[in-house]
Coordinates of C-alpha atoms and ligand atoms in Angstrom, one line a residue:
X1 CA 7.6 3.2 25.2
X2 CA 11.0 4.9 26.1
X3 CA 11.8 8.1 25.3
X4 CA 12.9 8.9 21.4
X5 CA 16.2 8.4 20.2
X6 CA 18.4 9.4 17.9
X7 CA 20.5 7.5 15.1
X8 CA 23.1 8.9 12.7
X9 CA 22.3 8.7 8.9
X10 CA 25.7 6.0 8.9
X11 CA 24.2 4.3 11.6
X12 CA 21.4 3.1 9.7
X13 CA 23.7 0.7 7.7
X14 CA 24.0 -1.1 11.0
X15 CA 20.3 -1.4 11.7
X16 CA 20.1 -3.3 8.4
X17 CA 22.9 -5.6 9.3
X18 CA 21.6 -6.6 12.2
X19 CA 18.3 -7.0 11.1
X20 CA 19.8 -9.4 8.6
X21 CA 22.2 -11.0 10.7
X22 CA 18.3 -11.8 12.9
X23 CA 18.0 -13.5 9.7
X24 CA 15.3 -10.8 8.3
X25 CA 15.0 -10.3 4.4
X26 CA 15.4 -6.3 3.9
X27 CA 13.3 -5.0 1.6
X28 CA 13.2 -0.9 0.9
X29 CA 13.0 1.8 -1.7
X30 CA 15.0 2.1 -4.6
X31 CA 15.7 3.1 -7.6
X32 CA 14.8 0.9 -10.5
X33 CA 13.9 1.7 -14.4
X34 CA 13.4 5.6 -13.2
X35 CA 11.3 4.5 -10.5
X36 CA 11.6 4.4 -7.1
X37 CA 10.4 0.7 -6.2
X38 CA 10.2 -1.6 -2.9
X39 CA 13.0 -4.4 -3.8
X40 CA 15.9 -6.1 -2.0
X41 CA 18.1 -3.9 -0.2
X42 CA 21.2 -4.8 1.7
X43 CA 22.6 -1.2 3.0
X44 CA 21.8 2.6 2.5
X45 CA 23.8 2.7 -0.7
X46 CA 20.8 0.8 -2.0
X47 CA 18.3 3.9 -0.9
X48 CA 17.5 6.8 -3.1
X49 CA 19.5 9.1 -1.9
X50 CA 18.9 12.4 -3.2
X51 CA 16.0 11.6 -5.0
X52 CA 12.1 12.4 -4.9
X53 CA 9.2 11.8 -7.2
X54 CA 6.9 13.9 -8.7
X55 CA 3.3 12.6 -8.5
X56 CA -0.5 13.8 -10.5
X57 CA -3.0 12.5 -12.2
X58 CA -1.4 10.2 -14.6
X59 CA 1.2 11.6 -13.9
X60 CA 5.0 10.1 -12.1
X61 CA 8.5 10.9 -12.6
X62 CA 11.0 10.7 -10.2
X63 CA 13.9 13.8 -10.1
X64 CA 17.1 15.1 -8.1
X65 CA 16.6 16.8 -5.0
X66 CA 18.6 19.9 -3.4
X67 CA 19.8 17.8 -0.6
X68 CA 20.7 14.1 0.4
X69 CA 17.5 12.7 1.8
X70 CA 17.0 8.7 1.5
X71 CA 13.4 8.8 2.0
X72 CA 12.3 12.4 0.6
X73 CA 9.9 10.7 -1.9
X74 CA 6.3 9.7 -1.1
X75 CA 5.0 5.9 -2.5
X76 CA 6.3 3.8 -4.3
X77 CA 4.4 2.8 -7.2
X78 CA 4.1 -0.9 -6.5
X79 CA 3.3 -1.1 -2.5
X80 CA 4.2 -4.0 -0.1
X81 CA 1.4 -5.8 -0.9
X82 CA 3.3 -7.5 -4.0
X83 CA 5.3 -8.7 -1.1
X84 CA 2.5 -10.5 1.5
X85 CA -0.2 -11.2 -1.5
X86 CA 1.9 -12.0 -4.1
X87 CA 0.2 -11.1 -8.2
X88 CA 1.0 -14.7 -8.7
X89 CA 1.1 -18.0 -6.7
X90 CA 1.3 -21.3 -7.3
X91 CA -1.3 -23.1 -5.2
X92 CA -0.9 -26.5 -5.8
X93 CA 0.4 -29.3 -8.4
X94 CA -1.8 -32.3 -9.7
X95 CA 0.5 -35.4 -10.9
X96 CA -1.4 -38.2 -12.9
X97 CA -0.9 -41.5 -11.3
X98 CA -2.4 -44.2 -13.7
X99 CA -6.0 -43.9 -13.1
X100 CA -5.7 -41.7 -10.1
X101 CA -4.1 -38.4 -9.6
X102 CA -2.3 -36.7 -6.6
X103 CA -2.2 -33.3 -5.6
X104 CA 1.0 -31.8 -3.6
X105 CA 0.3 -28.8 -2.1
X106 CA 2.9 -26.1 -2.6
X107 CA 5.3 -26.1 0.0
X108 CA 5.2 -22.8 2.1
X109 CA 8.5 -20.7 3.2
X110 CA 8.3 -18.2 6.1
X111 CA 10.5 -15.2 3.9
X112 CA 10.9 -13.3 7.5
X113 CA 10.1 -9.6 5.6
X114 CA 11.5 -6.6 6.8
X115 CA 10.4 -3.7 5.5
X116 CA 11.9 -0.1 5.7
X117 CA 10.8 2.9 5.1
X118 CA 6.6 2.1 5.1
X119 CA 4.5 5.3 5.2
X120 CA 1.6 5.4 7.6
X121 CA -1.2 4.9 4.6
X122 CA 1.2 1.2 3.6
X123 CA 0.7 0.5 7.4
X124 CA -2.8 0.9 7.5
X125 CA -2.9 -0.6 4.4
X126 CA -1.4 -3.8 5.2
X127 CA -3.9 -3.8 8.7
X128 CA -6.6 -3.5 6.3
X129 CA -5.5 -6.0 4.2
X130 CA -4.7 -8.4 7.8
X131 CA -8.4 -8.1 8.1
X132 CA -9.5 -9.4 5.1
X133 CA -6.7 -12.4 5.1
X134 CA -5.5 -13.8 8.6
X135 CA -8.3 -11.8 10.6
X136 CA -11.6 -13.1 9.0
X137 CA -13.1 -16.9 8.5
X138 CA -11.2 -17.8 5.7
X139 CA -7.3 -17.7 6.2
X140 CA -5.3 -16.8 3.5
X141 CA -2.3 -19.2 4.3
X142 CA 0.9 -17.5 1.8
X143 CA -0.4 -14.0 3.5
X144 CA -0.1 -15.5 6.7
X145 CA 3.2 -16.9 6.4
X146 CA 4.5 -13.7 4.8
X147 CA 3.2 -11.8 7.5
X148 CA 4.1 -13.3 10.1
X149 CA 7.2 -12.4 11.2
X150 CA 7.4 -9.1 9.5
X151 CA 9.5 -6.5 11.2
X152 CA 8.7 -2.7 9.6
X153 CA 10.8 0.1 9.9
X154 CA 7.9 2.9 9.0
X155 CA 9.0 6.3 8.2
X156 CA 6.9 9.7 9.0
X157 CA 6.4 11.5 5.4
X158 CA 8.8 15.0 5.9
X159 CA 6.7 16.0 2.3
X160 CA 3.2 15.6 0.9
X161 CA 2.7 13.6 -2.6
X162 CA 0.5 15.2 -5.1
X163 CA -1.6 12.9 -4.9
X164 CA -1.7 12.4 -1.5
X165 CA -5.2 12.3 1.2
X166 CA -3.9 10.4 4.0
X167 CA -5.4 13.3 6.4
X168 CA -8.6 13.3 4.9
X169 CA -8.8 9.6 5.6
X170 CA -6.5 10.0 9.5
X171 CA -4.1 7.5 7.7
X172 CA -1.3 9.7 8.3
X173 CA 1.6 11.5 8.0
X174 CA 2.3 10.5 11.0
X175 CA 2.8 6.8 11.9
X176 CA -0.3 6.1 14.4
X177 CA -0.3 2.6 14.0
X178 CA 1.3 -0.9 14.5
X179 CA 4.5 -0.7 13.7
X180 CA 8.4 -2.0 15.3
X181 CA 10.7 1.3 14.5
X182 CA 9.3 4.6 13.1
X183 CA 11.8 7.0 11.6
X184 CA 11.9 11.2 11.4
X185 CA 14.4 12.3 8.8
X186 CA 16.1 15.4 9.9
X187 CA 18.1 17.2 7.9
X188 CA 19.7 20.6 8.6
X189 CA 22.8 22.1 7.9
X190 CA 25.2 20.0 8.0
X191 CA 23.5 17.1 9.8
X192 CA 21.4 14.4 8.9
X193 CA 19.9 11.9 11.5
X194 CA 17.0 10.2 12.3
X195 CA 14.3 10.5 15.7
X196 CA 13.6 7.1 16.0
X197 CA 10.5 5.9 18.2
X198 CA 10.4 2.2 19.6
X199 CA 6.8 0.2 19.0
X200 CA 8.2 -2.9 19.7
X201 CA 10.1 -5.2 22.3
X202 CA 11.7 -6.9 19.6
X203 CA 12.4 -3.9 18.0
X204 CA 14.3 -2.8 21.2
X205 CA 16.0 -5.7 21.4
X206 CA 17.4 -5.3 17.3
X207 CA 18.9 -1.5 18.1
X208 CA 20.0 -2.3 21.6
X209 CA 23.6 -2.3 20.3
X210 CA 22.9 0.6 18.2
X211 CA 24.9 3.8 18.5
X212 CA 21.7 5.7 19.8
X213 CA 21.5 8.3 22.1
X214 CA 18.4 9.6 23.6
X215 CA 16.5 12.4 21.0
X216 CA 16.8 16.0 23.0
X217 CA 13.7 18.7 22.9
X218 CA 14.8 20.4 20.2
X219 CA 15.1 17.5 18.2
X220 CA 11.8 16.3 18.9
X221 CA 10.6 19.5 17.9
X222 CA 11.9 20.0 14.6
X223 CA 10.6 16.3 14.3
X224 CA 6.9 17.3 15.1
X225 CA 7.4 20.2 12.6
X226 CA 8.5 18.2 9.8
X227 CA 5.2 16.0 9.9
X228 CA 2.6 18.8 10.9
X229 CA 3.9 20.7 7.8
X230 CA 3.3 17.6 5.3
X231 CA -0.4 17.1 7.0
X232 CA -0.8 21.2 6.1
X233 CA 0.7 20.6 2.5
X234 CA -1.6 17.5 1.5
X235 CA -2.4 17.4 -2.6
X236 CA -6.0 16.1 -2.6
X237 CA -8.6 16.3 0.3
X238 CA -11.2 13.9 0.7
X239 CA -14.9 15.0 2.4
X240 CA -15.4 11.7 4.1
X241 CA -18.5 13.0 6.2
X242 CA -21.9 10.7 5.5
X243 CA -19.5 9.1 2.4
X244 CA -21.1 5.5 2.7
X245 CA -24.4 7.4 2.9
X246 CA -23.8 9.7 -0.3
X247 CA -23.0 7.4 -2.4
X248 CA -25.1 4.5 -1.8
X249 CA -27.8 7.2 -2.5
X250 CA -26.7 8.4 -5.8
X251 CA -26.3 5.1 -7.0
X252 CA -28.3 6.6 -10.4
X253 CA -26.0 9.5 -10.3
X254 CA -25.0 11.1 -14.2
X255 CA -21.4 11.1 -12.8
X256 CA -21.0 7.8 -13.3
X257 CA -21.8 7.6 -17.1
X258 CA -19.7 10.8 -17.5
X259 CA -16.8 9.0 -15.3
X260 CA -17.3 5.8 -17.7
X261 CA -16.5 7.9 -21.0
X262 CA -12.9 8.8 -19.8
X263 CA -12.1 5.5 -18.2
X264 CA -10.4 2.5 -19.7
X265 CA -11.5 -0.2 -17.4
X266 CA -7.3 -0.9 -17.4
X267 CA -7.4 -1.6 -14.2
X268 CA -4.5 -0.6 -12.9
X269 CA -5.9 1.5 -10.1
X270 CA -6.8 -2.0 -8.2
X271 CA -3.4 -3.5 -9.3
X272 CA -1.7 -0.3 -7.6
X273 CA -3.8 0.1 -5.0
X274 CA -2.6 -1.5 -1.4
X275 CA -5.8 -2.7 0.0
X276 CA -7.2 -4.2 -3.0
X277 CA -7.1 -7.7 -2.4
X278 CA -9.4 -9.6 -5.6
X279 CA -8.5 -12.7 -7.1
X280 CA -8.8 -15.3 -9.4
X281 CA -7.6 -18.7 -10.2
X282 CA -6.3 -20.7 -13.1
X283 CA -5.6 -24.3 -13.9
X284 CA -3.0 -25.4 -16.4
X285 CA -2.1 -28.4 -17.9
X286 CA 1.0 -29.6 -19.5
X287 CA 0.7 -31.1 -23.2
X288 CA 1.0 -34.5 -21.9
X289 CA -2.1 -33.8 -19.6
X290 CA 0.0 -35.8 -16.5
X291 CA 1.0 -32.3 -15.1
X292 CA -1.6 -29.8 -13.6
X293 CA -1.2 -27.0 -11.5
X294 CA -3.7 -24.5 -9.7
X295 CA -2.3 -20.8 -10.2
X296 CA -4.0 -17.8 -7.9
X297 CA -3.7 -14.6 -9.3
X298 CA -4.9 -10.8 -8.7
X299 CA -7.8 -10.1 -10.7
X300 CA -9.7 -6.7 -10.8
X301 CA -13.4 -5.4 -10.4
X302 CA -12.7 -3.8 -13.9
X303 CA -12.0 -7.2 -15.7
X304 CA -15.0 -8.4 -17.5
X305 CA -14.8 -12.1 -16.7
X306 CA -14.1 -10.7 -12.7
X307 CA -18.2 -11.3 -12.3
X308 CA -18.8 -13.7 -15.1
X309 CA -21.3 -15.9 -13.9
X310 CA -23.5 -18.7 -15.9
X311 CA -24.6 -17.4 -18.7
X312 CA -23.1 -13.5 -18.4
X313 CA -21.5 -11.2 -16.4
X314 CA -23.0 -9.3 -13.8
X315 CA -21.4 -5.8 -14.4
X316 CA -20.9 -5.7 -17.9
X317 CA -20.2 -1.8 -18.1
X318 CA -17.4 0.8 -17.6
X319 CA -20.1 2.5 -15.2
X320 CA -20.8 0.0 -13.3
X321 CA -17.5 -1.3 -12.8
X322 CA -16.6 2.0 -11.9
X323 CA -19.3 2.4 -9.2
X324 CA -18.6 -0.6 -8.0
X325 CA -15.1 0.0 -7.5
X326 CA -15.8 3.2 -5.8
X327 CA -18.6 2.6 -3.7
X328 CA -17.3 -0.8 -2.5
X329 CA -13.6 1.2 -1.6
X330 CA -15.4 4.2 0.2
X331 CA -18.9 2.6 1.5
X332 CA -20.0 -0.9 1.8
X333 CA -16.3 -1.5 2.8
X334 CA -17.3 0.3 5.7
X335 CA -19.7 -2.4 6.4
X336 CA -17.6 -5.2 5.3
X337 CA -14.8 -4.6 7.4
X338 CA -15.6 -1.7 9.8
X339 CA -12.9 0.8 8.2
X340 CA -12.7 2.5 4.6
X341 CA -10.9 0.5 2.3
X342 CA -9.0 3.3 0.8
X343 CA -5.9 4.9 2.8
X344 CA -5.3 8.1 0.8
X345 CA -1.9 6.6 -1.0
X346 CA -2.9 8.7 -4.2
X347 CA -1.9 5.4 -6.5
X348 CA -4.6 5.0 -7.9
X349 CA -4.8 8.8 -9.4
X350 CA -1.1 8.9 -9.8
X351 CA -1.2 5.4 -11.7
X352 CA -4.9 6.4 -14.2
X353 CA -3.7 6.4 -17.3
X354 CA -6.3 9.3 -17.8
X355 CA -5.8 10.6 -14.9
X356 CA -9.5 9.7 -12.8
X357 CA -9.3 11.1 -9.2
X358 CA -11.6 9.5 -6.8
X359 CA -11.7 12.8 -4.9
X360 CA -13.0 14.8 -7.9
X361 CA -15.0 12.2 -8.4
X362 CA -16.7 12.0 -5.0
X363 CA -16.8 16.3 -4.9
X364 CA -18.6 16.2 -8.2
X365 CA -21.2 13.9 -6.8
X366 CA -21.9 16.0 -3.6
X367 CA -21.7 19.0 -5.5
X368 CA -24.8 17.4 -7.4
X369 CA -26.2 15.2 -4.9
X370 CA -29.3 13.3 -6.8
X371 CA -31.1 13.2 -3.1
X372 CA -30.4 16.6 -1.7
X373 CA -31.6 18.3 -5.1
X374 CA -34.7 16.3 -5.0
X375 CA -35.3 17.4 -1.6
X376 CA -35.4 21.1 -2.5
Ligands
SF4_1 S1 -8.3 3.8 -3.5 FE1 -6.5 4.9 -4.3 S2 -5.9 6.4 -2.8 FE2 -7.2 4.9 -1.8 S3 -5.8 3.3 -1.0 FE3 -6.4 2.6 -3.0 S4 -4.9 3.5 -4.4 FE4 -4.6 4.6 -2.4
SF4_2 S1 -10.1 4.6 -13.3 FE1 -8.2 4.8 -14.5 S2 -6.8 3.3 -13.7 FE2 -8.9 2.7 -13.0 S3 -9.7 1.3 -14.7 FE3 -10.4 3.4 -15.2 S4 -8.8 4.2 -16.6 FE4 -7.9 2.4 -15.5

């Protein structure tokens, strides 16, 4: 790929009209209901500029920075995948036809996504999830037509989140993976621009026409330093070393009961979470039982009906579900799909209504390892 470049904060408005003017739908942060979300955006006046978030266990809020940065938060609550696996999709309609019936398939609409402003954890993310949808036996045809034209403008992370790992799990800060445009956002003094690396030919082709000149040394530099700082300034680490190992051998671990007394099998670390990708589906009739439709939704390891099976349901505990979660995220995903299925986003500690870290939760079982202690 050539050489960085450079584009002017302003300059940015231009990349976004001409990525709609390609006829791309721009989605990006901003600021809705004192969150900063991933909706429709049509120029930087959309962005949250000046902004950042504030990110623990249980714990968001979003609050004013010192400066005017559009992208000096870290995740979004809600990540793309709302966007390429929608929570809620309409698979097909049934209409009664006298004695017969007739099913129309729901008609499918390429959106042409564009996304700006993805992390390097929501990249790997969305490969992960790739795997499991258009990359596998079974196609997943509303993913594949939202994916496939998708044009992302990533962004390396110039700050760490609280609840941030991506090191632990080499996710990131830096983007290292698929993308079209990655951005650096530089500011100092009295200048703000962006170093702007290429990943793409059709991402060449969309900022040909683009006032951008080509990134000196020095910028580079204070690039490089911007992103080495945020992988020293991580909030949680994450021992991945023998992980799949460890934990399918403490299986019987007391960890999990004690985890199972503070959680509330909500759920909503698998609804925030990017590479979860469970669901279920519904059928619905009208009253007049001539209208019928098939309904996909995301549905959670922690739901109790989730493994319902004739005559009961195969994890009906908070401990198991738990474990299950846990050990399918950081071990037999491993074997399912050859990667970890967790990216070190932080969601789904940031998002725990009780706050439930999986790295605490994986250091406390090391710490107590049920095989090594027997060993001694
Ligand atoms: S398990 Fe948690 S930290 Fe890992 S990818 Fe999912 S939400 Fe992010
Ligand atoms: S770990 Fe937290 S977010 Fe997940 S189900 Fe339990 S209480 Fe809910």
């Amino acid at each position: 790929m050539d050489k960085p470049s450079v584009i002017d904060k302003e300059d940015l408005n231009k990349l976004i009209a001409k990525l709609n003017q390609q006829g791309y739908k721009t989605i990006g942060p901003t600021i809705r209901g004192e969150a900063i979300v991933y909706d429709r955006i049509s120029s930087i006046e959309d962005l949250p500029e000046g902004w950042t978030d504030e990110q623990g266990p249980g714990h968001y809020r979003i609050k004013k920075r010192n400066d005017k940065a559009l992208f000096g938060f870290n995740v979004s609550p809600h990540s793309w995948k709302q966007f390429l696996h929608p929570p809620e999709k309409k698979l097909w309609t049934a209409e009664k036809n006298g004695s017969s019936f007739k099913i129309i398939p729901e008609e499918l609409e390429n959106p042409k996504f564009a996304f700006i402003g993805v992390r390097s954890c929501e990249l790997h993310a969305i490969a992960i999830q790739d795997k499991v949808f258009i990359q596998g036996p079974h196609i997943d045809s509303v993913y594949q037509i939202n994916r496939k034209d998708l044009f992302t403008v990533a962004v390396n992370c110039g700050q760490a989140g609280g609840t941030c790992f991506c090191v632990s799990m080499q996710t990131g800060p830096k983007v290292n993976s698929e993308f079209d445009l990655a951005l650096t956002e530089v500011l100092e003094k009295d200048k703000h621009y962006f170093v702007v690396e290429t990943g793409s030919d059709r991402a060449q082709s969309i900022i040909e026409n683009l006032d951008l000149r080509t990134a000196e040394n020095q910028e580079l530099k204070i690039a490089e330093e911007i992103i080495d700082n945020t992988a020293q300034n991580m909030g949680r680490f994450l021992d991945t070393e023998g992980i799949k190992e460890t934990l399918f051998e403490n299986l019987e671990h007391p960890r999990w009961e004690e985890v199972a007394n503070r959680c509330l099998s909500c759920a909503n670390c698998t609804m925030a979470c990017p590479t979860c990708f469970c669901s279920t589906v519904e059928d619905v009739t009208d009253i007049t039982g001539d209208h019928a439709e098939r309904w996909q939704k995301w549905d959670s390891c922690f739901t109790m009906d989730f493994t319902y099976i004739h005559g009961g349901h195969v994890r009906n505990s908070t401990k198991s579900q738990y474990r299950q979660w846990m050990t399918h995220k950081l071990a037999s995903w491993i074997d399912q799909f050859d990667s970890s299925g967790c990216v070190g986003c932080g969601r789904c500690i940031t998002w725990c209504p009780v706050g439930i870290d999986l790295t605490e939760e994986v250091a406390a079982i090391r710490k107590s390892d049920k095989t090594k202690i027997d060993n001694i």
